[in-house]
Coordinates of C-alpha atoms and ligand atoms in Angstrom, one line a residue:
M1 CA 9.0 -12.1 -21.6
S2 CA 11.0 -12.7 -18.7
S3 CA 12.9 -16.0 -18.3
V4 CA 11.2 -16.4 -14.6
N5 CA 8.0 -16.7 -16.3
S6 CA 8.7 -18.7 -19.1
P7 CA 7.6 -22.3 -19.3
D8 CA 10.9 -23.8 -20.0
S9 CA 12.9 -21.9 -17.5
G10 CA 13.0 -25.3 -15.4
A11 CA 10.5 -23.7 -13.2
S12 CA 12.6 -22.2 -11.1
L13 CA 15.7 -19.9 -10.7
R14 CA 17.9 -19.9 -7.7
S15 CA 19.6 -16.6 -7.1
S16 CA 23.3 -16.8 -8.1
T17 CA 24.3 -13.4 -6.0
G18 CA 23.7 -12.5 -2.2
P19 CA 23.3 -14.7 0.7
D20 CA 21.3 -17.7 0.2
T21 CA 18.0 -17.2 1.9
G22 CA 16.5 -19.9 0.1
A23 CA 14.6 -17.7 -2.3
V24 CA 13.7 -19.3 -5.5
L25 CA 11.1 -18.2 -8.1
V26 CA 8.9 -21.1 -8.8
A27 CA 6.4 -21.1 -11.6
G28 CA 2.9 -22.4 -10.5
S29 CA 3.8 -22.1 -7.0
E30 CA 1.1 -19.3 -6.3
W31 CA 3.8 -17.7 -4.4
W32 CA 1.2 -14.6 -3.6
R33 CA -0.3 -16.9 -1.0
S34 CA 2.5 -16.5 1.4
A35 CA 4.7 -13.9 0.1
V36 CA 6.2 -11.0 2.2
I37 CA 5.9 -8.0 -0.3
Y38 CA 8.1 -4.9 0.4
Q39 CA 6.6 -1.8 -1.0
I40 CA 9.0 0.5 -2.4
Y41 CA 7.9 4.3 -2.5
P42 CA 10.4 5.3 -5.6
R43 CA 10.9 9.0 -4.6
S44 CA 12.1 8.2 -1.1
F45 CA 14.2 5.1 -1.5
A46 CA 17.4 5.9 -3.2
D47 CA 18.2 8.5 -5.4
S48 CA 21.4 7.7 -8.0
N49 CA 21.6 11.3 -9.7
G50 CA 21.6 13.5 -6.7
D51 CA 18.5 15.6 -7.7
G52 CA 17.1 14.6 -4.2
M53 CA 14.2 12.5 -5.7
G54 CA 14.7 8.7 -5.6
D55 CA 14.9 6.8 -8.9
L56 CA 14.9 3.3 -10.6
A57 CA 18.6 3.3 -11.0
G58 CA 18.8 4.0 -7.2
I59 CA 16.4 1.0 -6.4
S60 CA 18.3 -1.5 -8.9
D61 CA 21.5 -0.6 -7.0
R62 CA 20.1 -1.0 -3.4
L63 CA 18.3 -4.3 -4.4
P64 CA 20.8 -6.5 -2.9
A65 CA 19.7 -5.0 0.7
L66 CA 16.2 -6.3 0.0
R67 CA 17.4 -9.8 -0.8
D68 CA 19.4 -9.5 2.5
L69 CA 16.5 -8.7 4.3
G70 CA 14.8 -11.5 2.8
V71 CA 11.5 -10.5 1.1
D72 CA 9.9 -12.3 -1.7
A73 CA 8.7 -9.5 -3.9
I74 CA 8.8 -5.7 -4.1
W75 CA 5.7 -3.7 -5.0
L76 CA 6.6 -0.1 -6.7
S77 CA 4.6 2.7 -6.3
P78 CA 4.0 4.8 -9.3
F79 CA 7.0 5.8 -11.5
Y80 CA 5.1 6.7 -14.6
T81 CA 4.9 10.0 -16.5
S82 CA 3.1 12.5 -14.1
P83 CA 3.2 16.0 -13.2
Q84 CA 3.5 14.5 -9.6
N85 CA 0.6 16.6 -7.9
D86 CA 0.1 13.4 -6.0
A87 CA 3.1 12.1 -5.9
G88 CA 2.7 10.1 -9.3
Y89 CA -0.7 8.7 -8.5
D90 CA -1.9 11.5 -11.1
V91 CA -0.5 9.6 -14.2
A92 CA -0.1 11.3 -17.6
D93 CA 1.1 8.3 -19.5
Y94 CA 0.7 4.7 -18.1
C95 CA 3.2 3.3 -20.3
D96 CA 6.3 5.3 -19.8
V97 CA 8.6 6.3 -17.0
D98 CA 8.7 9.7 -15.8
P99 CA 12.1 11.3 -16.5
R100 CA 12.4 12.0 -12.9
F101 CA 12.6 8.3 -12.2
G102 CA 14.3 7.3 -15.2
T103 CA 13.4 5.3 -18.4
L104 CA 11.9 2.1 -19.5
A105 CA 15.3 0.7 -19.7
D106 CA 16.0 1.3 -16.1
F107 CA 12.8 -0.4 -15.3
D108 CA 13.8 -3.3 -17.4
R109 CA 17.2 -3.5 -15.7
L110 CA 15.6 -3.1 -12.2
Q111 CA 13.1 -5.9 -13.0
R112 CA 15.7 -8.2 -14.3
E113 CA 18.1 -7.9 -11.4
A114 CA 15.3 -8.5 -9.0
H115 CA 14.3 -11.5 -10.6
D116 CA 18.0 -12.6 -10.5
L117 CA 17.9 -11.9 -6.9
G118 CA 14.9 -14.2 -6.6
M119 CA 12.4 -11.2 -5.8
R120 CA 9.2 -10.8 -7.8
V121 CA 8.1 -7.4 -9.1
I122 CA 4.7 -5.8 -8.7
V123 CA 3.7 -2.3 -10.1
D124 CA 1.0 0.1 -9.2
I125 CA -2.0 0.8 -11.6
V126 CA -4.2 3.9 -11.1
P127 CA -7.4 3.1 -13.0
N128 CA -9.7 5.3 -11.0
H129 CA -8.4 8.5 -12.5
S130 CA -5.8 9.9 -14.6
S131 CA -3.7 13.1 -14.5
N132 CA -5.3 16.4 -16.0
E133 CA -2.2 16.3 -18.0
H134 CA -2.9 12.9 -19.8
A135 CA -3.5 13.4 -23.4
W136 CA -7.2 11.7 -22.8
F137 CA -8.4 14.4 -20.7
Q138 CA -6.7 17.2 -22.7
A139 CA -8.7 15.8 -25.5
A140 CA -11.9 15.8 -23.6
L141 CA -11.3 19.6 -22.5
A142 CA -10.6 20.5 -26.2
S143 CA -13.8 18.7 -27.4
P144 CA -17.4 19.9 -27.1
V145 CA -20.2 18.8 -24.7
G146 CA -21.3 15.5 -25.5
S147 CA -18.3 14.4 -27.6
V148 CA -16.7 10.8 -27.7
E149 CA -13.7 12.5 -25.9
R150 CA -15.8 13.8 -22.9
S151 CA -17.4 10.5 -22.4
R152 CA -14.1 8.9 -21.1
Y153 CA -14.4 11.0 -17.9
I154 CA -17.3 12.0 -15.7
F155 CA -18.4 15.3 -17.1
R156 CA -21.7 16.7 -16.0
D157 CA -23.8 19.8 -16.2
G158 CA -23.8 22.0 -13.1
S159 CA -27.1 22.2 -10.9
G160 CA -28.5 25.7 -10.0
E161 CA -30.0 28.2 -12.6
N162 CA -27.0 28.6 -14.9
G163 CA -25.1 25.5 -13.9
E164 CA -23.2 27.5 -11.4
L165 CA -23.3 24.8 -8.8
P166 CA -21.7 21.6 -8.7
P167 CA -23.7 18.6 -9.8
N168 CA -24.2 16.9 -6.5
N169 CA -22.8 17.0 -3.0
W170 CA -19.6 14.7 -2.9
Q171 CA -16.6 15.8 -1.3
S172 CA -12.7 15.0 -2.4
I173 CA -11.2 12.4 -0.3
F174 CA -8.4 15.0 0.0
G175 CA -10.8 17.8 1.3
G176 CA -13.0 20.2 -0.6
N177 CA -15.5 19.7 -3.6
A178 CA -15.1 16.6 -5.6
W179 CA -16.0 18.6 -8.7
T180 CA -14.3 21.5 -10.8
R181 CA -15.8 23.6 -13.5
I182 CA -14.0 24.1 -16.8
T183 CA -13.9 26.9 -19.2
E184 CA -15.1 25.8 -22.6
A185 CA -13.2 26.5 -25.7
D186 CA -15.2 29.5 -26.5
G187 CA -14.5 31.0 -23.0
T188 CA -17.7 30.6 -21.5
P189 CA -18.2 28.7 -18.1
G190 CA -18.7 24.8 -18.8
Q191 CA -19.4 21.6 -17.5
W192 CA -18.0 20.1 -14.3
Y193 CA -15.9 17.2 -14.0
L194 CA -15.8 14.8 -11.2
H195 CA -12.5 14.1 -9.1
L196 CA -12.5 12.1 -6.0
F197 CA -9.0 13.1 -5.2
D198 CA -7.3 16.2 -6.3
R199 CA -8.7 18.6 -9.2
S200 CA -5.7 17.3 -10.9
Q201 CA -7.0 13.7 -11.0
P202 CA -10.2 13.5 -13.2
D203 CA -12.3 10.3 -12.6
L204 CA -12.3 8.2 -15.7
D205 CA -15.9 6.8 -16.7
W206 CA -15.7 3.0 -16.3
E207 CA -19.2 2.8 -17.8
N208 CA -17.6 3.7 -21.1
P209 CA -16.1 0.2 -23.0
W210 CA -13.0 2.4 -24.4
V211 CA -11.7 3.0 -20.8
H212 CA -11.8 -0.9 -20.4
D213 CA -10.0 -1.4 -23.7
R214 CA -7.3 1.3 -22.8
F215 CA -6.5 -0.7 -19.4
R216 CA -6.5 -4.0 -20.9
D217 CA -3.9 -2.3 -23.2
V218 CA -1.8 -1.1 -20.0
L219 CA -2.0 -4.3 -18.2
R220 CA -0.6 -6.1 -21.3
F221 CA 2.0 -3.6 -21.9
W222 CA 3.6 -4.3 -18.2
L223 CA 2.8 -8.1 -18.5
D224 CA 4.5 -8.4 -21.7
R225 CA 7.5 -6.7 -20.0
G226 CA 7.7 -9.4 -17.4
V227 CA 5.9 -7.8 -14.3
D228 CA 4.7 -10.4 -11.9
G229 CA 1.5 -8.4 -10.9
F230 CA -0.2 -5.2 -10.2
R231 CA -1.3 -3.3 -7.1
V232 CA -4.6 -1.9 -8.0
D233 CA -5.1 1.8 -6.7
V234 CA -8.4 2.8 -5.3
A235 CA -10.1 -0.7 -6.7
H236 CA -13.1 0.2 -4.7
G237 CA -13.9 3.5 -6.4
M238 CA -13.9 2.7 -10.2
V239 CA -17.6 2.5 -10.5
K240 CA -20.1 5.1 -9.2
A241 CA -23.9 4.5 -8.4
A242 CA -26.1 5.4 -11.5
G243 CA -27.4 8.9 -11.0
L244 CA -24.4 10.0 -8.9
P245 CA -27.0 10.5 -5.8
D246 CA -25.9 12.8 -3.1
Y247 CA -24.2 11.4 0.1
T248 CA -22.8 12.7 3.4
P249 CA -20.2 10.4 4.9
P250 CA -20.4 9.8 8.9
A251 CA -18.2 12.2 10.6
D252 CA -15.9 9.4 11.8
A253 CA -15.3 7.6 8.4
G254 CA -11.4 7.6 7.5
S255 CA -10.8 9.7 4.3
M256 CA -10.8 6.4 2.6
G257 CA -14.1 5.5 3.7
G258 CA -12.9 3.3 6.5
G259 CA -14.7 3.2 9.9
L260 CA -17.9 2.2 8.2
G261 CA -17.6 -1.6 9.3
D262 CA -19.6 -1.7 12.4
E263 CA -22.3 0.7 10.9
L264 CA -22.6 -1.4 7.9
E265 CA -23.0 -4.7 9.8
A266 CA -25.7 -3.2 11.7
G267 CA -27.4 -2.3 8.4
E268 CA -27.6 1.3 9.6
A269 CA -25.3 3.1 7.0
Q270 CA -25.3 3.6 3.3
I271 CA -22.6 2.3 1.3
P272 CA -21.0 5.6 -0.4
P273 CA -22.2 5.7 -4.0
Y274 CA -18.5 6.1 -5.1
F275 CA -17.1 3.3 -3.3
G276 CA -17.6 -0.7 -3.3
Q277 CA -20.1 -0.5 -6.1
E278 CA -21.1 -4.2 -7.5
G279 CA -19.9 -3.1 -11.0
V280 CA -16.1 -3.2 -9.9
H281 CA -16.3 -7.0 -9.6
E282 CA -16.9 -7.4 -13.5
I283 CA -13.9 -5.3 -14.3
F284 CA -11.7 -7.2 -12.1
R285 CA -13.1 -10.8 -13.7
D286 CA -12.2 -9.2 -17.0
W287 CA -8.6 -8.2 -15.8
R288 CA -8.2 -11.7 -14.1
R289 CA -8.9 -13.3 -17.6
V290 CA -6.0 -11.0 -19.0
L291 CA -3.5 -12.1 -16.5
D292 CA -4.5 -15.9 -16.8
Q293 CA -3.4 -15.4 -20.5
Y294 CA 0.1 -15.3 -19.2
E295 CA 2.3 -18.1 -17.8
G296 CA 3.9 -17.6 -14.4
D297 CA 1.9 -16.4 -11.4
R298 CA 0.9 -13.0 -12.3
A299 CA -1.1 -11.6 -9.5
L300 CA -3.7 -8.6 -8.9
V301 CA -4.0 -7.0 -5.3
A302 CA -6.6 -4.7 -4.5
E303 CA -6.4 -1.5 -2.7
A304 CA -9.8 -1.5 -1.4
W305 CA -10.8 0.3 1.7
V306 CA -13.9 -1.6 2.3
E307 CA -15.5 -3.0 5.4
P308 CA -16.5 -5.5 6.8
L309 CA -14.0 -8.1 6.0
S310 CA -16.8 -10.4 4.5
R311 CA -17.3 -7.8 1.8
L312 CA -13.7 -7.2 1.2
A313 CA -13.4 -10.7 0.3
E314 CA -15.5 -10.4 -2.5
W315 CA -12.7 -8.6 -4.3
V316 CA -10.5 -12.1 -4.0
R317 CA -13.2 -14.5 -5.2
P318 CA -11.6 -17.1 -7.3
D319 CA -12.1 -15.4 -10.6
E320 CA -11.4 -11.8 -9.4
M321 CA -8.0 -10.4 -7.7
H322 CA -5.4 -12.9 -5.8
Q323 CA -5.3 -10.3 -2.7
A324 CA -6.8 -7.4 -0.9
F325 CA -4.9 -5.1 1.4
N326 CA -6.3 -6.1 5.0
F327 CA -6.7 -2.4 6.2
T328 CA -8.9 -3.5 9.1
Y329 CA -5.9 -5.3 10.4
L330 CA -3.9 -1.9 10.1
E331 CA -6.6 0.0 11.9
T332 CA -7.0 -2.6 14.7
D333 CA -6.0 -1.1 17.9
W334 CA -3.0 -2.4 20.0
E335 CA -5.5 -4.4 21.8
A336 CA -5.5 -8.5 22.3
S337 CA -9.1 -9.2 22.1
A338 CA -9.5 -6.9 19.1
L339 CA -6.5 -8.2 17.2
R340 CA -7.5 -11.7 17.9
R341 CA -11.2 -11.0 16.5
T342 CA -9.6 -9.4 13.4
I343 CA -6.9 -12.1 12.8
D344 CA -10.1 -14.7 13.1
T345 CA -12.4 -13.0 11.1
S346 CA -10.0 -12.2 8.3
I347 CA -8.6 -15.9 8.1
S348 CA -12.3 -17.2 7.9
A349 CA -13.5 -14.3 5.6
F350 CA -10.8 -14.7 3.0
G351 CA -10.9 -18.5 3.6
E352 CA -14.4 -18.7 2.6
V353 CA -13.6 -17.7 -1.0
G354 CA -10.3 -19.5 -1.0
A355 CA -7.8 -16.4 -0.8
P356 CA -5.1 -15.8 1.7
S357 CA -5.5 -13.1 3.9
T358 CA -3.0 -10.4 4.0
W359 CA -1.5 -8.4 6.7
V360 CA -0.1 -4.7 6.7
L361 CA 0.7 -2.2 9.4
S362 CA 2.2 0.5 7.4
N363 CA 2.1 2.2 3.8
H364 CA 2.7 5.6 2.1
D365 CA -0.8 6.8 3.2
V366 CA -0.7 6.2 7.1
V367 CA 1.0 7.2 9.9
R368 CA 4.0 5.0 10.4
H369 CA 3.2 2.3 13.0
A370 CA 6.4 3.2 15.0
S371 CA 4.6 6.3 15.8
R372 CA 0.9 5.3 15.4
L373 CA 1.1 2.8 18.2
G374 CA 2.7 5.4 20.6
L375 CA -0.2 7.6 20.1
D376 CA -3.3 7.8 22.1
D377 CA -5.4 8.4 19.0
S378 CA -4.2 8.5 15.5
G379 CA -6.8 10.3 14.0
P380 CA -8.7 9.5 10.8
Q381 CA -6.8 7.7 8.1
G382 CA -4.9 10.2 5.7
A383 CA -5.0 12.9 8.1
G384 CA -1.5 12.6 9.4
I385 CA 0.1 14.2 12.4
G386 CA 2.1 17.4 12.6
P387 CA 3.5 20.0 14.9
L388 CA 0.1 21.3 16.3
T389 CA -1.4 17.7 16.8
P390 CA -2.3 17.1 20.3
G391 CA -0.8 14.4 21.8
K392 CA 2.7 13.5 20.6
P393 CA 3.4 10.0 19.8
D394 CA 5.5 8.3 22.7
A395 CA 8.5 7.4 20.6
V396 CA 9.9 4.7 22.9
L397 CA 6.4 3.2 23.6
G398 CA 5.7 3.4 19.9
L399 CA 8.9 1.6 18.7
R400 CA 8.5 -1.1 21.5
R401 CA 5.1 -1.9 20.4
A402 CA 5.8 -1.6 16.4
R403 CA 8.5 -4.4 17.0
A404 CA 5.9 -6.4 18.8
A405 CA 3.1 -5.7 16.2
S406 CA 5.6 -6.6 13.3
A407 CA 6.7 -9.8 14.8
L408 CA 3.1 -10.8 15.4
M409 CA 2.3 -9.8 11.8
L410 CA 5.1 -11.8 10.1
S411 CA 4.2 -15.0 12.0
L412 CA 0.6 -15.0 10.5
P413 CA -0.3 -17.2 7.9
G414 CA -1.1 -15.5 4.7
S415 CA 0.9 -12.7 2.8
A416 CA 2.3 -9.7 4.4
Y417 CA 3.3 -6.4 3.3
V418 CA 6.3 -4.3 4.6
Y419 CA 6.7 -0.7 4.0
Q420 CA 10.3 0.9 3.2
G421 CA 11.4 1.9 6.5
E422 CA 9.5 0.0 8.9
E423 CA 12.1 -2.7 9.0
L424 CA 14.5 0.2 10.5
G425 CA 11.9 1.1 12.9
L426 CA 11.6 4.6 11.4
P427 CA 9.0 7.0 13.0
E428 CA 6.6 9.4 11.2
V429 CA 8.3 12.7 10.8
I430 CA 6.1 15.4 12.4
D431 CA 7.8 18.7 12.3
L432 CA 8.2 18.9 8.5
P433 CA 8.3 22.7 7.4
D434 CA 4.9 23.6 5.7
A435 CA 7.1 24.7 3.0
F436 CA 8.2 21.4 2.0
R437 CA 5.0 19.8 2.3
E438 CA 3.5 18.4 -1.2
D439 CA 0.3 16.0 0.0
P440 CA -2.6 17.7 -1.8
T441 CA -4.5 16.8 1.2
F442 CA -2.7 19.6 3.1
F443 CA -3.3 22.3 0.6
R444 CA -6.9 21.2 0.0
T445 CA -7.7 21.4 3.8
A446 CA -5.7 24.8 4.3
G447 CA -3.3 22.8 6.6
E448 CA -6.2 21.4 8.8
R449 CA -4.8 17.9 8.0
Y450 CA -1.1 17.4 7.6
G451 CA -1.6 14.7 5.3
R452 CA 1.1 11.9 4.4
D453 CA 4.3 13.6 4.0
G454 CA 5.6 12.6 7.2
C455 CA 5.7 8.9 6.3
R456 CA 7.4 9.7 2.9
V457 CA 10.6 11.2 4.1
P458 CA 13.5 9.6 2.3
I459 CA 15.0 6.5 4.2
P460 CA 18.4 6.7 5.6
W461 CA 20.9 3.9 4.5
E462 CA 24.3 5.1 6.0
P463 CA 24.9 7.1 9.4
G464 CA 27.1 10.2 9.3
V465 CA 26.9 10.8 5.6
P466 CA 25.0 13.4 3.6
A467 CA 21.4 12.5 3.3
Y468 CA 22.4 9.3 5.1
G469 CA 23.0 7.7 1.9
F470 CA 20.0 8.4 0.3
S471 CA 21.4 10.7 -2.4
P472 CA 25.2 11.2 -3.3
S473 CA 24.6 15.0 -3.4
G474 CA 23.0 15.3 0.2
E475 CA 19.9 16.5 -1.5
S476 CA 16.4 15.2 -0.3
W477 CA 12.9 16.0 -1.7
L478 CA 11.8 16.2 1.9
P479 CA 14.1 17.4 4.8
Q480 CA 15.3 14.3 6.7
P481 CA 15.6 14.7 10.8
G482 CA 18.9 15.4 12.1
D483 CA 18.9 12.3 14.5
W484 CA 18.6 9.4 12.1
D485 CA 22.1 8.0 12.3
D486 CA 21.0 5.2 14.5
Y487 CA 18.1 4.1 12.0
A488 CA 20.5 4.0 9.0
R489 CA 20.6 0.4 7.3
S490 CA 24.0 -0.1 7.6
A491 CA 24.1 1.1 11.3
Q492 CA 21.6 -1.4 12.2
A493 CA 23.1 -4.4 10.1
G494 CA 24.6 -6.9 12.4
R495 CA 23.8 -5.3 15.6
P496 CA 22.1 -7.6 17.9
G497 CA 18.5 -6.3 19.1
S498 CA 18.3 -3.9 16.1
T499 CA 14.9 -3.6 14.4
L500 CA 16.6 -4.5 11.1
E501 CA 17.9 -7.8 12.5
L502 CA 14.6 -8.6 14.1
Y503 CA 12.9 -8.3 10.7
R504 CA 15.7 -10.2 9.0
T505 CA 15.4 -13.2 11.6
A506 CA 11.6 -13.0 11.4
L507 CA 11.7 -13.3 7.6
R508 CA 14.2 -16.1 7.6
L509 CA 12.3 -18.0 10.1
R510 CA 9.1 -17.5 8.5
R511 CA 10.4 -18.8 5.3
E512 CA 12.3 -21.9 6.8
R513 CA 9.4 -22.9 8.9
E514 CA 6.7 -22.0 6.3
L515 CA 4.6 -19.9 8.5
G516 CA 3.0 -18.0 5.6
L517 CA 1.3 -21.5 4.4
G518 CA 0.4 -22.4 8.0
A519 CA -2.6 -21.9 10.1
V520 CA -3.7 -20.3 13.7
E521 CA -4.5 -22.6 16.4
W522 CA -5.3 -20.3 19.3
L523 CA -3.6 -21.4 22.7
P524 CA -5.7 -21.6 25.9
G525 CA -4.7 -20.7 29.3
F526 CA -3.5 -17.1 28.8
R527 CA -4.6 -14.0 30.3
D528 CA -7.1 -11.9 27.9
E529 CA -4.2 -9.2 27.3
V530 CA -2.2 -12.0 25.4
V531 CA -2.4 -12.9 21.9
A532 CA -1.3 -16.7 21.9
F533 CA -1.4 -19.4 19.1
R534 CA 0.5 -21.9 17.3
N535 CA 1.4 -21.9 13.7
S536 CA 3.3 -24.5 11.9
G537 CA 4.6 -25.9 15.2
V538 CA 5.9 -22.4 16.3
T539 CA 4.4 -20.8 19.4
V540 CA 3.8 -17.1 19.0
I541 CA 3.1 -15.0 22.1
S542 CA 2.3 -11.4 22.3
N543 CA 1.9 -9.8 25.6
L544 CA -0.3 -6.5 25.4
G545 CA -0.8 -6.3 29.1
E546 CA 1.2 -4.6 31.7
V547 CA 1.5 -7.9 33.8
P548 CA 4.6 -10.1 32.6
V549 CA 3.5 -13.5 31.3
E550 CA 5.2 -16.6 32.4
L551 CA 6.8 -18.3 29.3
P552 CA 5.9 -21.9 28.6
S553 CA 8.9 -24.2 28.1
G554 CA 10.9 -24.3 24.7
R555 CA 13.4 -22.6 22.8
V556 CA 13.1 -18.9 22.0
L557 CA 13.5 -18.4 18.3
L558 CA 12.9 -14.7 18.1
S559 CA 12.0 -12.1 20.6
S560 CA 10.9 -8.5 19.7
E561 CA 12.7 -7.5 23.2
D562 CA 15.3 -8.9 25.6
L563 CA 13.9 -11.5 27.7
R564 CA 14.8 -12.0 31.4
E565 CA 13.9 -14.6 34.0
G566 CA 11.8 -16.7 31.6
V567 CA 8.9 -13.9 31.5
L568 CA 7.4 -12.1 28.5
P569 CA 7.3 -8.4 29.4
T570 CA 4.7 -6.1 28.2
D571 CA 4.5 -5.0 24.5
T572 CA 6.8 -8.1 23.4
T573 CA 6.4 -10.8 21.2
V574 CA 8.2 -14.2 21.0
W575 CA 8.3 -17.0 19.1
L576 CA 9.1 -20.4 20.6
V577 CA 9.6 -24.1 19.7
E578 CA 9.6 -27.3 21.7
D579 CA 12.6 -29.4 20.5
Ligands
GLC601 C1 -4.2 5.6 -3.4 C2 -3.1 5.8 -2.9 C3 -2.9 7.2 -2.5 C4 -3.3 8.2 -3.6 C5 -4.6 7.8 -4.0 C6 -5.3 8.6 -5.2 O1 -5.1 5.7 -2.0 O2 -2.4 5.0 -2.1 O3 -1.4 7.4 -2.3 O4 -3.1 9.6 -3.2 O5 -4.8 6.5 -4.0 O6 -4.5 8.0 -6.3

């Protein structure tokens, strides 16, 4: 077990290398309540062996940069054995590392070095479905109808006279039918299996206690190795309504089921029979009991696309998960009254159950916020943007707003998630050639939805070198744009006003002033287009209107744009203190 979490480690470890940003790993601190957690998408972070695919050794080598940025923890998207049909969210072995990414020894080194640098490590767990190449699914295919092996997945007879039609009308989140028919061992057309995502991602049957046992084993495997927590993929999808009733989502629902919040509040819409079912909570209570058997503060965070926030808060009741991603915040328009409402509702909904709110603006499934905030309409979640999408993002406006939005997010109490590259102000890559695209969404909708590749392009480290330093060979699994020199980390480091410096300053001040543990006190006297509050003695003002706002007296700690003449221009956030 990692010494970080061991009871006799003296409860804290101070980093021995890197600049002292004050990071300490304190046991019993409930670190997750206020942590800034940095999402690493392993394929696209750093490639150590030059094959164009990022890997665990590459991440280890680059950890000092994250220490320098000042994050408290890293969350690694899946690096497990996988045929990579959904970039690793199709797992063929939950307890091993895919050779593309390295070995378990590489993982151990990464975790040890992160801990030594004062950063926690969260890994992804994908329990809703496995890969079709997982031995469990292969055994199910090889076994007869009604067998124990089939009962681990959701196999059903088809409808229609000869079972030639799918068992119900569910559509895959990635487009197309959510059912695939198999050919039985004797060559006859057979049963159908459910896959809420790609056909290579069969859904596990969480009605089956065997599945519960296996995932408890998986949790323990990684907890024993010393991980500090899990991000739980599709936590809202694991249990399906009895009888698998037909369901047609409303046209404006995002691909993960978002957009239902208002209708649910008005009592008009059904909850999808495959999302947000009551039965999921018993699973998380069970998982919580597993985590609680380990010392240290191991944490569970739910990827749950559930609205409204009062329902999402059920995921983080005291005996369930510790955190849930606040996708309502991510999806809130760049509009002051909407943001104030979401901030208020988030803090009160999560506060009701004693949980911190989380905040997130970007991840590997959505259009990067430096582009999203420069669009009139970003379309449904997961659809992405591409060469033929009407209305290109305004890059200058998008980046300006992204910087203001990030400065606002990082001033809020609770825990914030940062997706790799947003600290560089990276935009979505829109003009990827189709031949390079890998997101199953693109293929399952015959290109109608571009999908998520545009936010997954390998990130730039140094200007003027092959692949911007992502890989030593210049290879990159998705092509990087030719004009990313200025976004490169080393080009921004130490450059006053750069997005990287804005994030570094925000993270340092957030830590020093304990903003993550504070509270929001709204400030009166500002125009409606302004978000203004005080948190832990820091006054935060975001001007989302066109009219410049006169700044109150005080010393400017941070500003997302240059300030002149004591006024706050449009799309700018400032942090002030009176001293
Ligand atoms: C989650 C992941 C996404 C993946 C899907 C299926 O939403 O974030 O990337 O495609 O689950 O596992």
